[in-house]
Amino acid sequence: MVSGSSGAAVASGVVAQPLFRAPVGTRDLLPPESGRRRRLVSVFADLADRSGFGLLESPIFEELGVFQRLGASNDVVTKELFEFFDKGDPPRHLALRPELTASVCRAFAEHRPTPPWKIWYSGPQFRYERPQAGRYRQFDQVGVETLGTDDPHADVEVIGLGLRFYEALGMKQVRLLVNSLGDSESRPSYVAALAEYLRSRHGELSDQARLTLERNPLRVLDSKREQDQPVIAAAPVMADFLSGASAEHFAAVRAGLDSVGAAYEISPRLVRGLDYYTRTTFEFAADALHTAQNAVGGGGRYDGLVEELGGPPAPGIGFALGVDRILMACDAEGAFAAAPAPVEVFVVDTAGGHSAAVLCDRLRQAGLGVDRAFDGRSMKAQMKRADRSGATVAAIVGPDEQAEGAVTVRDMRPGGGQRRVAEAEVVAVVTELLEGAD
Ligand code: AMP
């Protein structure tokens, strides 16, 4: 028996050790925290549904090529993918998804829905990163994407939805940073000017930034290293290189944000990690997180990705928000607290037999939140559990009640009384008591 063996271990002074732990960079999410996440996703789902976005559920793994289209200079693709081969003949080269935009574009290219295609998603992503606070190898994101339009109002709708979501969680310290990365016309001249500038200050850059410079000069602007900051601060900005069309698009996005009262800061060197972005790019920074990992979400426009995946020309705009980091920021702000499971009634069973099981079933069928005790423990021990459960009402089935076909209903609030009622009346009596509770 389990209890016997653990008892023996304690008696001999040896504390049992688990043989396995969750893999490095992953965590078990236990109640009540897991319930808080589920509520967060439902707040997001509600907002997205009400804004005309439909849910896309795509596979957690895809053919490797889907993610390779995200860019050859992209750490997420080159270093951080969890790749594997399946048992096919020949085996297929697959990868766990590191993000969802590529899968959304793959799905668009595959199903060719009528544009604009507005979808939302939620679920785990996988990146082989160095784990630290707010950075995991399995983490959750929620996000939206609008495919098939480059109307600046689509950008405004997406960005505005992100802001409203943080607000709905009760967060007050989230800043919106926006920039434009230009288009295929304006970007090359900017990248050339940036590369020339960075080369001129080569000696002052960190080793890491120098390597990045050779692969993708834009990404140097993403460096969080202290040493690189003075060089980055004086780097040329994209705004000076925007083509007429891109400048106009960016102005329309900004005007749209103004019109809905969305506060933002222009962040002229914001480039973000994934290098498929064009034109609008944005990030949500949580000021309550005093770490380098204060980005609680970000996104942008990617006007060529669907075509890269063999689909029709379909510009897109979207964001992904990091659930783990949002919850950390909520903790830091005291927002969106975890709530225990909503148990309204606790069934105490000192009679044995099936009465308690039948009572639980009846109460649950009536739509009430019900928990119960097991193992025939003493009345005192069970009442303690009832107290801890947070239930407003205890429904007690002892030998006397069982003999009478009755239940004792006790109001657990201070000064609350108790009375014995016939089984058939329990639901009505409990419901009435709960309606009196606020
Ligand atoms: P990205 O897909 O890189 O644009 O990231 C979007 C958001 O996901 C970020 O702003 C973070 O909040 C979150 N995120 C990205 N990588 C991780 C990670 N390794 N662990 C936890 N959250 C992450």
mmCIF file of C-alpha atoms in Angstrom, residues 16-24 26-28:
data_model
loop_
_atom_site.group_PDB
_atom_site.id
_atom_site.type_symbol
_atom_site.label_atom_id
_atom_site.label_comp_id
_atom_site.label_asym_id
_atom_site.label_seq_id
_atom_site.Cartn_x
_atom_site.Cartn_y
_atom_site.Cartn_z
ATOM 1 C CA ALA A 16 11.120 9.659 -0.636
ATOM 2 C CA GLN A 17 12.541 11.558 -3.607
ATOM 3 C CA PRO A 18 10.746 11.802 -6.943
ATOM 4 C CA LEU A 19 12.471 9.869 -9.694
ATOM 5 C CA PHE A 20 11.600 12.517 -12.283
ATOM 6 C CA ARG A 21 10.978 16.213 -12.413
ATOM 7 C CA ALA A 22 9.425 18.338 -15.161
ATOM 8 C CA PRO A 23 12.069 18.894 -17.894
ATOM 9 C CA VAL A 24 14.371 21.932 -17.582
ATOM 10 C CA THR A 26 9.107 23.602 -18.193
ATOM 11 C CA ARG A 27 6.784 23.719 -15.191
ATOM 12 C CA ASP A 28 3.724 22.034 -13.822
#
